[in-house]
Coordinates of C-alpha atoms and ligand atoms in Angstrom, one line a residue:
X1 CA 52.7 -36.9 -38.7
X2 CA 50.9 -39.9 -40.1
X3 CA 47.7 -39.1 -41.9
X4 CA 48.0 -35.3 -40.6
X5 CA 48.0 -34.0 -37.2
X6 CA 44.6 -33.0 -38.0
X7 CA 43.4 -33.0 -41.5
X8 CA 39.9 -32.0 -40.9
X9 CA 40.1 -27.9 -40.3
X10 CA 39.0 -26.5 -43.5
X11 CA 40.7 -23.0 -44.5
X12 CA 41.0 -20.1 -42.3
X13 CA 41.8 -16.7 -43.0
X14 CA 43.3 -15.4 -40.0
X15 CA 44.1 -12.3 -38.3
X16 CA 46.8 -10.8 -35.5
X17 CA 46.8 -7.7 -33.9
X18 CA 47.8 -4.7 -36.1
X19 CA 51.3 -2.8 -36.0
X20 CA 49.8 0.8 -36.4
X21 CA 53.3 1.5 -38.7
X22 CA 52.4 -1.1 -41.2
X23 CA 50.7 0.2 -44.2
X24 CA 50.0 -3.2 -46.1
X25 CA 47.4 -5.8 -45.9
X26 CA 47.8 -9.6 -45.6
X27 CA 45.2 -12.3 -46.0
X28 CA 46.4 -15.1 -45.1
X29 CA 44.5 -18.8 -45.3
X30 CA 45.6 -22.1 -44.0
X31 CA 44.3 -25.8 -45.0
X32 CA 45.8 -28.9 -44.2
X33 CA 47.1 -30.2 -40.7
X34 CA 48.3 -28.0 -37.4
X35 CA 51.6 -27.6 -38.5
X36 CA 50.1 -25.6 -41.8
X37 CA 48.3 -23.8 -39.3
X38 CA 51.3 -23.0 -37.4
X39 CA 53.9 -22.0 -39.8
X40 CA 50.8 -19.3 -41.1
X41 CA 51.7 -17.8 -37.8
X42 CA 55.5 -17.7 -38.6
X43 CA 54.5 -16.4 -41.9
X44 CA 52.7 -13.4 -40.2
X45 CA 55.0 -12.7 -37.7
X46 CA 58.3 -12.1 -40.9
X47 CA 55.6 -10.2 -42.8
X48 CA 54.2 -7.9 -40.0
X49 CA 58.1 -7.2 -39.4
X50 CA 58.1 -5.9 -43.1
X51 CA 55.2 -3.6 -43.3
X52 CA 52.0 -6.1 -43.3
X53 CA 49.0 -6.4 -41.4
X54 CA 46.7 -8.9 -41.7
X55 CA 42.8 -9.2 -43.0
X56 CA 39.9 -11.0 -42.8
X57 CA 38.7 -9.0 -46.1
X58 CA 39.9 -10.5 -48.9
X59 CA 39.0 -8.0 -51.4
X60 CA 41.4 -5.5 -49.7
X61 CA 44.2 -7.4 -49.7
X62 CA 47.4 -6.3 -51.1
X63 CA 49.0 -10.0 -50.6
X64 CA 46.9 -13.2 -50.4
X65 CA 48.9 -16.1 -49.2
X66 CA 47.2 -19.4 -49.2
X67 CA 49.1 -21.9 -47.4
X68 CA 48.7 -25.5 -49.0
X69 CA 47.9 -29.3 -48.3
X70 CA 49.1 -32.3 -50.6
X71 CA 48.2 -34.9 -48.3
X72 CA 44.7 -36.1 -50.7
X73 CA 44.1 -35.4 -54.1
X74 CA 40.4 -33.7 -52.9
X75 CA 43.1 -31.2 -50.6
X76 CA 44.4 -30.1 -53.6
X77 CA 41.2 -29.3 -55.6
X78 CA 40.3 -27.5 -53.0
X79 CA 43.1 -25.3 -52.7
X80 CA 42.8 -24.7 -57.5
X81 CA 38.9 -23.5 -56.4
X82 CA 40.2 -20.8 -53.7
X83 CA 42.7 -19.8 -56.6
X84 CA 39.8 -19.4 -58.9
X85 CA 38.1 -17.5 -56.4
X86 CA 41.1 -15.2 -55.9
X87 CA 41.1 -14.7 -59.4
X88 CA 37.3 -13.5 -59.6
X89 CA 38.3 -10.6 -57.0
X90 CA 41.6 -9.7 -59.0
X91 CA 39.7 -9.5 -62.0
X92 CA 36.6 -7.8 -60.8
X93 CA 37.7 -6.1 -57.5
X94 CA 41.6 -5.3 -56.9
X95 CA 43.8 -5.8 -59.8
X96 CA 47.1 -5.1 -58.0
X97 CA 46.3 -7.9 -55.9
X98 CA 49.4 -10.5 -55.7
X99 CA 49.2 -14.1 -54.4
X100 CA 51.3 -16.2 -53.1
X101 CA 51.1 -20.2 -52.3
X102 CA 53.1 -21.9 -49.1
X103 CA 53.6 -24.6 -47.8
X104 CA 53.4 -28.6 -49.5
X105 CA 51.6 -27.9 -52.8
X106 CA 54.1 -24.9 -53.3
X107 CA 56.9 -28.1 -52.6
X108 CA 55.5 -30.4 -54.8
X109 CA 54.6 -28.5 -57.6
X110 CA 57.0 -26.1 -57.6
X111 CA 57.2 -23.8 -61.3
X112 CA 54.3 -26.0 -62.4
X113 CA 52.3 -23.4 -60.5
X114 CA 53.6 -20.7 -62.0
X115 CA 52.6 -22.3 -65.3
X116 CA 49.6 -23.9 -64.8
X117 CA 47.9 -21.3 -62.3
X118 CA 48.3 -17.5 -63.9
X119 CA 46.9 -15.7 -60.9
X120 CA 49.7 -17.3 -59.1
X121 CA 53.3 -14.6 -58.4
X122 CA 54.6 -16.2 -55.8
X123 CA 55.5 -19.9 -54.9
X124 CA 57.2 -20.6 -51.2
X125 CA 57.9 -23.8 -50.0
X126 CA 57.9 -24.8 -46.2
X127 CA 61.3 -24.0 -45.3
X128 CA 62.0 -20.7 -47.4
X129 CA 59.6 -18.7 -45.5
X130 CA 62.0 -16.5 -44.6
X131 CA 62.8 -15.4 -47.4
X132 CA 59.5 -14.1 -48.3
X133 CA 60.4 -9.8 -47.8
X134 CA 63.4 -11.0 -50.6
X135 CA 61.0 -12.5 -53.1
X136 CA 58.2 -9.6 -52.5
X137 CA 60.6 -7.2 -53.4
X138 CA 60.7 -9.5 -56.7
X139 CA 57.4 -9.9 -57.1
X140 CA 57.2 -5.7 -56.6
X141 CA 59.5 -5.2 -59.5
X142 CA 57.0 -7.2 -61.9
X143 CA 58.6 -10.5 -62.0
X144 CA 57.5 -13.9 -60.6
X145 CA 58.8 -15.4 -57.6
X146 CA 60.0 -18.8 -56.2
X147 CA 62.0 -20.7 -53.5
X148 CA 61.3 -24.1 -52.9
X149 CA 64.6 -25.4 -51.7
X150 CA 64.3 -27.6 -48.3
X151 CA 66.4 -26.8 -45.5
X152 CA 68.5 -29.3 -43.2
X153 CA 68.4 -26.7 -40.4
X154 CA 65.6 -24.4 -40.6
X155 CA 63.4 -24.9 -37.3
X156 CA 62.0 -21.3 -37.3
X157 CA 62.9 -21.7 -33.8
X158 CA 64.4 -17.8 -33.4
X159 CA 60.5 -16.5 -35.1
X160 CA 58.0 -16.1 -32.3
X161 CA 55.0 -16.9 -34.2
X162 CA 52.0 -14.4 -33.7
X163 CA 49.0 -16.0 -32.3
X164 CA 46.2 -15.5 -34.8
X165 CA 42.7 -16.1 -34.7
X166 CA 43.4 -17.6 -31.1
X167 CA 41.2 -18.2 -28.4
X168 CA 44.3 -17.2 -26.3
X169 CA 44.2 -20.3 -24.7
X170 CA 45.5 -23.0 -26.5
X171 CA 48.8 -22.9 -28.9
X172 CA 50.6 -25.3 -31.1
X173 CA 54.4 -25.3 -30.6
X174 CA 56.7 -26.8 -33.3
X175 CA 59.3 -29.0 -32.1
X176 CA 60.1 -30.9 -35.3
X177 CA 59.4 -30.4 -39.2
X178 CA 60.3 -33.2 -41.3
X179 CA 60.1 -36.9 -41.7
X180 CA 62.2 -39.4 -42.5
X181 CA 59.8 -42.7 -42.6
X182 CA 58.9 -42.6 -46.0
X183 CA 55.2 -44.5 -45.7
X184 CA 55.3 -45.6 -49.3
X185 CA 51.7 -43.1 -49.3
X186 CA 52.8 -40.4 -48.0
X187 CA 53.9 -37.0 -49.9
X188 CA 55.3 -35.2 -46.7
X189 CA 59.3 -36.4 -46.5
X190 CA 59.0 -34.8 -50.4
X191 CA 57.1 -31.7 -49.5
X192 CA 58.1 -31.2 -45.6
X193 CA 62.0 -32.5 -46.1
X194 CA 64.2 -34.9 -43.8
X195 CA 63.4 -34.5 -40.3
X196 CA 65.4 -31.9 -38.1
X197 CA 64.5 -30.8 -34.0
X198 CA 64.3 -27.7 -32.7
X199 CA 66.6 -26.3 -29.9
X200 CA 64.9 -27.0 -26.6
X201 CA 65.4 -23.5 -25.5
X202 CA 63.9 -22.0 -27.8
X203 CA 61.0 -24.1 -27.4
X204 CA 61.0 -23.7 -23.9
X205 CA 61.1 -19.8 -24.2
X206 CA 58.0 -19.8 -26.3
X207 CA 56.3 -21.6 -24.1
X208 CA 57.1 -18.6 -21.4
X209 CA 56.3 -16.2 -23.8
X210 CA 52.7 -18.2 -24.3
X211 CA 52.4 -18.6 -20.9
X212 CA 52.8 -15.1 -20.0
X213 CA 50.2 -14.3 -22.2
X214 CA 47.9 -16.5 -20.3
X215 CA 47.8 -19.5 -22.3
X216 CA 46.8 -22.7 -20.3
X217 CA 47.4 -25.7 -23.2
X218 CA 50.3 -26.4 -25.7
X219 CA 50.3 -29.3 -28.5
X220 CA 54.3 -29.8 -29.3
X221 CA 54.0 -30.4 -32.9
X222 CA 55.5 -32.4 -34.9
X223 CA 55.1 -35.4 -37.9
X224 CA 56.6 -37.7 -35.8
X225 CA 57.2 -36.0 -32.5
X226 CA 58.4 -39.4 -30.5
X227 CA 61.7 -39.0 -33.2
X228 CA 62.6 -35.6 -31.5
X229 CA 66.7 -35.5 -31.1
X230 CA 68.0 -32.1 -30.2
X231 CA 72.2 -32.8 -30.4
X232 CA 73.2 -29.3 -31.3
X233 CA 70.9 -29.4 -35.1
X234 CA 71.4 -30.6 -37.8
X235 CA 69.2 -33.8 -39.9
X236 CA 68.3 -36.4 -37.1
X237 CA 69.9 -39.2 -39.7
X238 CA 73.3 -37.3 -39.3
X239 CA 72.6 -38.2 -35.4
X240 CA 75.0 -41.3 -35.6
X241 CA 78.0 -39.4 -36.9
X242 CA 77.9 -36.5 -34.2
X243 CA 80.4 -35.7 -32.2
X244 CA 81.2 -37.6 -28.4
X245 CA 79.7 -34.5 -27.2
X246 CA 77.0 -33.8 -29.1
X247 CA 75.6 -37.0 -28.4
X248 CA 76.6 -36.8 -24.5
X249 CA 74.3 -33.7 -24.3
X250 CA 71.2 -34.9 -26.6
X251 CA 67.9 -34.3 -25.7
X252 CA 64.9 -36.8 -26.6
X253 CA 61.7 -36.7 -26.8
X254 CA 60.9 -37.9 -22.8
X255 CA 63.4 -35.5 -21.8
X256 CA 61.6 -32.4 -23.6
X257 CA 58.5 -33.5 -22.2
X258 CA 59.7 -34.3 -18.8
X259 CA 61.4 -30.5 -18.9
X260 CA 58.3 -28.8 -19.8
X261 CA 56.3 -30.4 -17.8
X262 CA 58.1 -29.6 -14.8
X263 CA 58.9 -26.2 -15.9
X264 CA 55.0 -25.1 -16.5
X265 CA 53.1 -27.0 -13.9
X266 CA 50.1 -25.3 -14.5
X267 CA 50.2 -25.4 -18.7
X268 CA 48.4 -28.5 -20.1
X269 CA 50.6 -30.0 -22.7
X270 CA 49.7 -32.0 -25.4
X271 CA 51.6 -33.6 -28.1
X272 CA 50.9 -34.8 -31.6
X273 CA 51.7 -37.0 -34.3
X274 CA 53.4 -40.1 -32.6
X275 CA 54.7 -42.7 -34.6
X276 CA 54.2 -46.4 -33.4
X277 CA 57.8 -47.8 -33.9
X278 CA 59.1 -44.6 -32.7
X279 CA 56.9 -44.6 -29.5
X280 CA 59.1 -46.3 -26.3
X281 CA 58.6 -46.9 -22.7
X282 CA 60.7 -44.0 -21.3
X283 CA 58.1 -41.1 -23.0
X284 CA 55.0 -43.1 -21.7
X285 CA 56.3 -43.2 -17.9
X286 CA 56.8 -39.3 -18.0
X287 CA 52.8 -39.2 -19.6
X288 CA 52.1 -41.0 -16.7
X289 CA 54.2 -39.4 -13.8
X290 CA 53.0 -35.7 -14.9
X291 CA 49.2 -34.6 -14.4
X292 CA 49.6 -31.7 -16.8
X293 CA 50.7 -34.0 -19.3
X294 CA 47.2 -35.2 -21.4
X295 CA 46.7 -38.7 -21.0
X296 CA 45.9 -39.0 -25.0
X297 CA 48.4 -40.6 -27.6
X298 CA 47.4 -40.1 -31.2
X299 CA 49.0 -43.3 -32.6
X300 CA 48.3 -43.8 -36.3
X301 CA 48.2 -47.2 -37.6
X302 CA 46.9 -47.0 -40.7
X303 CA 45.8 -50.4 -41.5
X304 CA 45.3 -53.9 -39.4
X305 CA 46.6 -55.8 -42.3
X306 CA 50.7 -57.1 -41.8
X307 CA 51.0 -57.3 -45.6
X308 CA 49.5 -53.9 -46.3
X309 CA 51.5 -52.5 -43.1
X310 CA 54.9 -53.7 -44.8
X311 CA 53.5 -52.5 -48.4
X312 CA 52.9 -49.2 -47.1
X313 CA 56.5 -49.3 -45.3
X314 CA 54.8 -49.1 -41.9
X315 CA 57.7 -50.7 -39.5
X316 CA 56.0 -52.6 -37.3
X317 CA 53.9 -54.9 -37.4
X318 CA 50.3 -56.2 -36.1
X319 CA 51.2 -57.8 -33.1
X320 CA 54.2 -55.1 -32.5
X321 CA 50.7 -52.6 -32.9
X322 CA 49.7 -54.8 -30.4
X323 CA 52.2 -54.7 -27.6
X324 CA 52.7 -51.3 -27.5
X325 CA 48.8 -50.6 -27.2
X326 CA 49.1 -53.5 -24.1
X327 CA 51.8 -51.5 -22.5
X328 CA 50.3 -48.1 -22.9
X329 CA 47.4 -49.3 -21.2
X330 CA 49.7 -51.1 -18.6
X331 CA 51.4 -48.1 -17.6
X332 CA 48.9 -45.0 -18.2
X333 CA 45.5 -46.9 -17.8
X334 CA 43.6 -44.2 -18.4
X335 CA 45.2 -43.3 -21.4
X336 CA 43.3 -42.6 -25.1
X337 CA 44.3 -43.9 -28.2
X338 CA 42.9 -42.3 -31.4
X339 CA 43.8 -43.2 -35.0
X340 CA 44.6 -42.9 -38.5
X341 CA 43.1 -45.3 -41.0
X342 CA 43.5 -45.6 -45.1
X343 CA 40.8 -47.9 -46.7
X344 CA 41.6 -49.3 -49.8
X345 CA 45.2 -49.2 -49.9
X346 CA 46.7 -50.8 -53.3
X347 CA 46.0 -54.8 -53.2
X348 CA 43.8 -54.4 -49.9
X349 CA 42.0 -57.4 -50.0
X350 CA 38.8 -58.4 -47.9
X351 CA 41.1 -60.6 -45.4
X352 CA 43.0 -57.6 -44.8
X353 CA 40.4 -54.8 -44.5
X354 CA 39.1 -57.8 -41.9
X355 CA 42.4 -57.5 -40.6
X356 CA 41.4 -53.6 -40.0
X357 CA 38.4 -54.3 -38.3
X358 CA 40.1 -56.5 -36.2
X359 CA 42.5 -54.4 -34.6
X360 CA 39.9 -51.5 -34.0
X361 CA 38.0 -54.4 -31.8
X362 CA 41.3 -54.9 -29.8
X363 CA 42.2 -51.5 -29.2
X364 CA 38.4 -49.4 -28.8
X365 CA 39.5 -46.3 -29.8
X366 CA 38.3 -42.9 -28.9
X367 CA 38.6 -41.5 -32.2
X368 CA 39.8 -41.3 -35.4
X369 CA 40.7 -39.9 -38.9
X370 CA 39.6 -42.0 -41.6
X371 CA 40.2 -41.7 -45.3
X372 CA 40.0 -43.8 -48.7
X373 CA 42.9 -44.5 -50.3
X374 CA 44.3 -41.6 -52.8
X375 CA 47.3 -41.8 -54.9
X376 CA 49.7 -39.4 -54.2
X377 CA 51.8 -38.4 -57.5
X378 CA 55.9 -39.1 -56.8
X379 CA 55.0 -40.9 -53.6
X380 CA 56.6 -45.4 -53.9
X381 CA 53.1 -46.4 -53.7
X382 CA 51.7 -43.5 -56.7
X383 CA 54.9 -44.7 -58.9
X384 CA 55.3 -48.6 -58.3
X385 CA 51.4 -49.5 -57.3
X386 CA 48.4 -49.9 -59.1
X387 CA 45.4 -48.0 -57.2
X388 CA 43.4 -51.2 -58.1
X389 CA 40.9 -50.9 -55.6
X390 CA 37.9 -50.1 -56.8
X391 CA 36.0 -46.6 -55.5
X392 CA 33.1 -47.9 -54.5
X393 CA 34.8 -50.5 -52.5
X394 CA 36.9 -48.3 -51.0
X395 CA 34.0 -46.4 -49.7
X396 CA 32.3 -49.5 -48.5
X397 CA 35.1 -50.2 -46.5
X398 CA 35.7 -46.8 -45.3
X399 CA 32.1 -46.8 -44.1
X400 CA 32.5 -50.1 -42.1
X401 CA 35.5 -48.3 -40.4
X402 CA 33.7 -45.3 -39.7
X403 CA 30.4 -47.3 -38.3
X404 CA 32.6 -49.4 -36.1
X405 CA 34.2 -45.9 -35.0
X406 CA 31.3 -44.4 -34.1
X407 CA 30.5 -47.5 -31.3
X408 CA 33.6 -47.6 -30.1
X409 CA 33.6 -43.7 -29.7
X410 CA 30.6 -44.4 -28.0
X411 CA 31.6 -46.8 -25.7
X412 CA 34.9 -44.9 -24.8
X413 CA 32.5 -42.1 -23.8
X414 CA 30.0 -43.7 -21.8
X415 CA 33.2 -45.4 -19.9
X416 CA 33.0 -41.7 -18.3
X417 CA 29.6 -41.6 -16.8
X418 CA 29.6 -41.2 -13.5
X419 CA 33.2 -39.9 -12.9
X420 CA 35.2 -36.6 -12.8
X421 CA 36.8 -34.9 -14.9
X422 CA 39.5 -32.0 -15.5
X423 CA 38.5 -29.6 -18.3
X424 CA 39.9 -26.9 -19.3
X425 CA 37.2 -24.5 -20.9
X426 CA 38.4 -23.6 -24.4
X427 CA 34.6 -21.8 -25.4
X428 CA 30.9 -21.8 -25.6
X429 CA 28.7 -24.8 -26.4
X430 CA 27.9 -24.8 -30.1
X431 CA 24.3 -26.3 -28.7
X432 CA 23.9 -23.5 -26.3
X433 CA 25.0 -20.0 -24.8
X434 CA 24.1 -20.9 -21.0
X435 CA 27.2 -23.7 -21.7
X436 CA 30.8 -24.0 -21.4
X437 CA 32.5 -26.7 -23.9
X438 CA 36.2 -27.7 -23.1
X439 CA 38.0 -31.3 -23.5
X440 CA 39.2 -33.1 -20.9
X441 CA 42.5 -35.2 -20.5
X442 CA 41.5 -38.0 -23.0
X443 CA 41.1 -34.9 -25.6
X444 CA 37.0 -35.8 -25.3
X445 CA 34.9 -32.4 -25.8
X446 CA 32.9 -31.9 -22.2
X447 CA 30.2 -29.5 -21.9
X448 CA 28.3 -28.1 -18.8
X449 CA 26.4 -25.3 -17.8
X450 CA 28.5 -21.9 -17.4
X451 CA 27.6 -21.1 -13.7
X452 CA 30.3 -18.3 -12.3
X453 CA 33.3 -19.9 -14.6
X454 CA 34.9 -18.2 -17.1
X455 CA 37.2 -19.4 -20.3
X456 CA 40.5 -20.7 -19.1
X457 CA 39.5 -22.3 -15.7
X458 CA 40.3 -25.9 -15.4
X459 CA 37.1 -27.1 -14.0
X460 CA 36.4 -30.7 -12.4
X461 CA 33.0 -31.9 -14.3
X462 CA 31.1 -35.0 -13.2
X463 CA 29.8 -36.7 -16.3
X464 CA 26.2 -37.6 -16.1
X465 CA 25.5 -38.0 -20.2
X466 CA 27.0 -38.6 -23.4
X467 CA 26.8 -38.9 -27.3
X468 CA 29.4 -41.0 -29.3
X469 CA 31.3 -37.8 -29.4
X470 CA 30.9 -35.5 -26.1
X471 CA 30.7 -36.2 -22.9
X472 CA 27.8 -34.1 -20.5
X473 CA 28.2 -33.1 -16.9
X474 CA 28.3 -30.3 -14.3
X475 CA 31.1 -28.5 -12.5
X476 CA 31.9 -29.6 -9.3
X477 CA 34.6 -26.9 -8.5
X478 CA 38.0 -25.6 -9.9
X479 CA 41.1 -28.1 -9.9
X480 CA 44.1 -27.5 -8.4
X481 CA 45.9 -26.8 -11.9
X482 CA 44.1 -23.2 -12.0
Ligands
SF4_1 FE1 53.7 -39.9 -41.1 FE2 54.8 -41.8 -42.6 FE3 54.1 -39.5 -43.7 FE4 56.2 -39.6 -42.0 S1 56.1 -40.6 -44.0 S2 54.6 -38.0 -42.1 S3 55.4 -41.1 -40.5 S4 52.7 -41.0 -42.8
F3S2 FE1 50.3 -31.2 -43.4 FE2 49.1 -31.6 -45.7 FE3 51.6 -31.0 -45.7 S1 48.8 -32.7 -43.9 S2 52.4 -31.7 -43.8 S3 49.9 -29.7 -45.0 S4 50.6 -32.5 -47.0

């Protein structure tokens, strides 16, 4: 999953459409990355099986759920101010209001929140959710509640998630949860567990499902989608001791892709988080072969720097970086690259933030997710490394990332002027109502004026302006995927 799959979506209280049976009310709020996001839509689908609808008010709201990030220090001060806010309406407002917290914080602090955070009565890590209508019935009967234990099966592959606050045209679909990298920064293998695949057909029938609804765009989700290994479930590191059969009838990551792909023509498929040493030839031939598969690889690196690559437990290195950027653009030309990047990592000298800068030069990407260093309690780096860089240059460094960003965002974009391209419109402009906004292949945000098309068209736009960050054109005429 690298830094996250997308770190950047602030909390979201979210809503599905109501059972008319259910007589309870569920806000629910998500921070962190798109799996968080997703697994709030598991949550709601178990709970409006027991009796809950969700709302967007959360002084009504028999249960508050807030669904956690651990990633950064500042996630989790955010998350201790919503708490405090929930508090406030308890206190003031609705006193038989109960709250729960998912998801990492839940897994890395565990009963600390029951201790430390009084408004809290229920703590559920990322793989218990099912067993939330057990621990409400706890929490009903006036005691506290908790399950934190990781699974080495649970997928949530046999939930179908309920779509919430979607624009009912794109949907994240979780094919793996897990990781078993171990980055020496990195909290998830502690809070998100070792990394198991979900059953293909299960994936495949929620796609249907999706599709029947009208969808037109899946992201298959995962921290480190590329590792994908379906040989019947179980942990992918207990792959090697499977049986003759189980490993005769395995399904990798190409092969998923290659089978939805061809299954769902017409559905644009995306994937996220790939993992450079887990990223291979075979997966990039089937980007290439497939027009509904998004010519966009989101391929953390992290840092330019070989020694801070090997501190952080990164396995490859530079040059390997390198390669595998030469042979994406060998084989899918048109291809975006967007990244991850830590500044400041423990002992990151000036050579090796260089080192950094370097590497952005070589591979121009088309965006990125960049962040200053922040110690991560429990995590190799948090117990055996001194966070000796200083803050300030930290955020001098993080800066000269971000500027260099911004050009090369820039010049990615205006390598579009003057061609066409396929967007699927996702929603209005921001900048205006007469304007549809949609992204295009590369994951770039297009906009262009409405004319007769409606949300959900894939529209062919030539590009005749840009900023850094969106690309400006007119529609030409609807492409063949419609
Ligand atoms: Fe990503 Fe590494 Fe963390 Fe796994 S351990 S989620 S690969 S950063
Ligand atoms: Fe995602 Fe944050 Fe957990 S990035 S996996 S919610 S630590």
């Amino acid at each position: 999953m690298e830094k996250t799959i997308e770190e950047s979506k602030q909390g979201e209280s979210l809503v599905l459409e109501h059972k008319a049976q259910n007589s309870k009310k569920l806000f629910i709020e998500s921070y962190g990355c798109a799996m968080n996001f997703s697994d709030s839509e598991v949550v709601a689908s178990i709970l409006s099986d027991n009796n809950y609808n969700t709302t967007t008010v959360l002084e009504e709201a028999d249960l508050v759920l807030i669904n956690t990030c651990s990633i950064r220090d500042k996630a989790e001060q955010t998350i201790r101010k919503r708490l405090a806010k929930y508090n406030a309406v308890k206190r003031d407002v609705n006193p038989k209001m109960k709250v729960g917290v998912l998801g990492c914080m839940a897994e890395r602090l565990k009963t600390q929140f029951l201790e430390e955070e009084k408004i809290v009565d229920l703590v559920v890590g990322p793989d218990a959710y099912k067993d939330l209508p057990n621990l409400l019935q706890e929490v009903e009967s006036g005691n506290d509640a908790i399950n934190v234990i990781l699974s080495k099966d649970e997928t949530y592959g046999d939930i179908s998630p309920v779509r919430l606050n979607s624009n009912g045209i794109s949907a994240f679909v979780s094919i793996t949860r897990g990781c078993d990298n171990m980055c020496t920064f990195c909290v998830v293998p502690f809070t998100r567990g070792r990394e198991r695949s979900r059953e293909p057909e299960s994936i495949i029938t929620e796609i249907q499902n999706l599709w029947d609804k009208g969808f037109k765009e899946i992201t298959l989700l995962g921290q480190n989608v590329d590792s994908y290994l379906w040989y019947g479930g179980g942990l992918k590191k207990d792959f090697d001791t499977a049986s003759d059969f189980a490993k005769a009838t395995s399904v990798d990551f190409a092969q998923l892709l290659e089978t939805v792909a061809i299954k769902f023509p017409k559905m644009r498929i995306r994937f996220s988080t790939s993992n450079p040493q887990d990223m291979h030839e075979p997966v990039l031939h089937i980007i290439a072969k497939y027009h509904n598969i998004c010519k966009h690889i989101h391929l953390p690196v992290q840092s330019g720097s070989d020694r801070i690559l090997k501190a952080m437990n990164r396995l490859h290195t530079r040059d390997e970086y390198f390669r595998l950027i030469d042979t994406i653009r060998s084989i899918i030309p048109e291809c975006a690259v967007t990244q991850d990047m830590i500044a400041g990592f423990p002992t990151e000298t000036e050579e090796d933030h260089q080192d950094t800068m370097s590497l952005m030069e070589y591979v121009k990407y088309s965006f990125g997710y960049m962040y200053a260093y922040s110690e991560r309690p429990g995590t190799l780096a948090g117990r055996k490394m001194d966070d000796d860089v200083p803050e300030l240059t930290k955020a001098r460094r993080l800066q000269e990332i971000v500027d260099l960003q911004r050009q090369h965002s820039a010049f990615r974009t205006q390598e579009f002027l003057g061609k066409t391209v396929e967007v699927l419109i996702e929603k209005e402009s921001k900048r205006s109502n007469k304007e549809w906004a949609g992204r295009n292949s590369q994951s770039i945000m297009v906009v262009f004026p409405k004319e007769h098309y409606k949300e959900g068209d894939f529209v062919n736009v030539k590009i005749t302006d840009c900023t850094s960050g969106t690309l400006i054109g007119k529609a030409v005429g609807l492409s063949g995927m419609n």
